[in-house]
C-alpha atoms as one frame of an Amber mdcrd trajectory, in Angstrom:
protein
  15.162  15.513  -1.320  13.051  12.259  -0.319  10.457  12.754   2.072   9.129
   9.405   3.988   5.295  10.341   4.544   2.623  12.008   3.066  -0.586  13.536
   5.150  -3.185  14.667   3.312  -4.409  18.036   4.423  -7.909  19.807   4.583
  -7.993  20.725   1.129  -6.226  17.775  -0.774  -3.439  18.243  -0.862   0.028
  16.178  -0.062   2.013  17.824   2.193   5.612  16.333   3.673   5.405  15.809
   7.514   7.207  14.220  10.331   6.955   9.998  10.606   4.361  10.336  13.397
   1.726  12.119  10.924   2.166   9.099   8.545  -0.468   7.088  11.008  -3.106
   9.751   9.627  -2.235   9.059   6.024  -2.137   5.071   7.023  -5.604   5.660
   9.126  -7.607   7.124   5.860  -6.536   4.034   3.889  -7.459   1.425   5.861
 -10.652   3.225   6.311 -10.807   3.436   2.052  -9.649  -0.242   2.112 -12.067
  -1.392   4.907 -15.142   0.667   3.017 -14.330  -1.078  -0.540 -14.418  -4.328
   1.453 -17.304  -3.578   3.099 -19.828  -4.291   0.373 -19.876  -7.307  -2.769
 -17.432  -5.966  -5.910 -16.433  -7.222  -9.280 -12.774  -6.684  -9.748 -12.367
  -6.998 -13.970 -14.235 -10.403 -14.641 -14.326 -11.636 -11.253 -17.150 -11.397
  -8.546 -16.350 -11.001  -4.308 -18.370 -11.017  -1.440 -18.370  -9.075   0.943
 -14.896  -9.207   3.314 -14.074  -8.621   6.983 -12.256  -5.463   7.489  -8.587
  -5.367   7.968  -6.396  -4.145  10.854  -2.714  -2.405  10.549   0.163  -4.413
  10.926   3.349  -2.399  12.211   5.599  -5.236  10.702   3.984  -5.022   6.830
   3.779  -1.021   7.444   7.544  -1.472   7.676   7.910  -3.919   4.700   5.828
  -1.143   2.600   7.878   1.679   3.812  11.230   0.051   2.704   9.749  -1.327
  -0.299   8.524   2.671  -0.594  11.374   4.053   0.001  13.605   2.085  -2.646
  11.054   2.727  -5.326  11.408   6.379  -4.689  15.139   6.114  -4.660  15.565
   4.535  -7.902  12.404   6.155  -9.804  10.750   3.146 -10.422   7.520   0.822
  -9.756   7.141  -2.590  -9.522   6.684  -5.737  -7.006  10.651  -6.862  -7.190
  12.842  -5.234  -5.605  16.448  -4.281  -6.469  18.241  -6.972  -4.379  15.477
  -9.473  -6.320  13.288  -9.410  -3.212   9.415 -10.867  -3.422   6.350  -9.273
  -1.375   6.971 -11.742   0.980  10.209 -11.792   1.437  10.388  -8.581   2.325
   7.134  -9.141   4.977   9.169 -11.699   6.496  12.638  -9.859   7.071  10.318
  -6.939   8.679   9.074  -9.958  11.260   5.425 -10.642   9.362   4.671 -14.503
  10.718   3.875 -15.519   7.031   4.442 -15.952   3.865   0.486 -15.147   2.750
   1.313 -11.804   1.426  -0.369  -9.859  -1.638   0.593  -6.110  -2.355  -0.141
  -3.665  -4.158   2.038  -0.685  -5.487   1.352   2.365  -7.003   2.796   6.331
  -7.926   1.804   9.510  -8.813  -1.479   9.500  -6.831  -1.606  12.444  -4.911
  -3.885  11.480  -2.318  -5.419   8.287  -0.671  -8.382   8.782  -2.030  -6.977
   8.886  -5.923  -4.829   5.666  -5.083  -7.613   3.526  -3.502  -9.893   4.769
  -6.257  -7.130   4.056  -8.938  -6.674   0.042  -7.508 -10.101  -0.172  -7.283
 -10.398   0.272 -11.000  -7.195  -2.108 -11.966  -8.936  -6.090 -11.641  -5.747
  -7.532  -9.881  -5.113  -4.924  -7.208  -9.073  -4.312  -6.350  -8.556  -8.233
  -6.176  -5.791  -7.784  -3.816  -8.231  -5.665  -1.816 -11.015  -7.817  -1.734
  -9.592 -10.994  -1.218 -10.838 -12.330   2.149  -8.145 -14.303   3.253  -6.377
 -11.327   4.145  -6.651 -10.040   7.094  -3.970  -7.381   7.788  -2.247  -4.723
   5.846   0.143  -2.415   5.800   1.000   0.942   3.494   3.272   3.109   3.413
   4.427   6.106   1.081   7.877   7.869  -0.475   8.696  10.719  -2.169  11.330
  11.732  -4.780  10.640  15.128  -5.924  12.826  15.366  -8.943  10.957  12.861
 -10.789   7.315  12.587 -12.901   5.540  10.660 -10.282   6.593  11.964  -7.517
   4.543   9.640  -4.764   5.546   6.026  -4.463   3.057   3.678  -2.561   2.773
   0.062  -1.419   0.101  -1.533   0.564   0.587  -5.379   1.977  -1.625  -7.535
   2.682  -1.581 -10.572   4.937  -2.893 -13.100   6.697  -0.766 -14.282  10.303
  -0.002 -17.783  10.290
């Protein structure tokens, strides 16, 4: 069975809820996000300033979910998707007004907190993360129970044209 969206709970851990509870999940990641941003980082080799926090985006959330969701499905993680779909491609067909779009996918993390720390760690996604151009994201979480990972996650990032 495939649940849609996680919520992390008092004591850590991931429990399946209805779509309305994702906004918590969503809510603690942007806040994660927003506090890595918050403050000069080296991502691998490279240096960043300090970046203006980011606000949700209901069309990338969507692009995330679906990108999510198919990842789940299929047991697998990566940036193209089956039908050969980019990032951006799949921003735009959920209504995103550009094609300045940067994501970042994970699995197995069982909680916000292990997935931001996790990207944070890995030079191109914390560079995802930091990069100030962006200035919206969106994230969004699956789950296929019968495999090793278990929780699927994308986050986009954009910038509105």
């Amino acid at each position: 069975m495939i649940h849609l969206h996680l919520l992390l709970t008092a004591s850590l851990a991931i429990a399946a809820v209805a779509p309305g509870d994702a906004d918590a999940v969503s809510a603690r990641i942007l806040s994660l996000v927003n506090a890595a941003r918050s403050q000069p980082r080296r991502c691998g080799n490279e240096a960043f300033a300090a970046a203006r926090p980011l606000t949700r985006n209901p069309q990338l959330e969507r692009a995330a979910l679906v990108h999510s969701q198919e990842m789940a499905r299929l047991s697998l993680v990566g940036h193209q998707g089956r039908d050969g779909s980019t990032p951006g491609q799949r921003a735009m067909q959920a209504g995103y007004p550009s094609i300045t779009v940067a994501e970042n996918v994970g699995a197995g993390q069982e909680t916000p907190d292990l997935l931001i720390a996790d990207w944070l760690v890995s030079p191109a996604h914390c560079a995802n993360i930091m990069n100030a151009q962006y200035s919206e994201m969106g994230v969004a979480s699956a789950v296929n129970e019968r495999d090793a990972y278990g929780v699927y996650w994308t986050l986009n990032l954009g910038a509105p044209r």
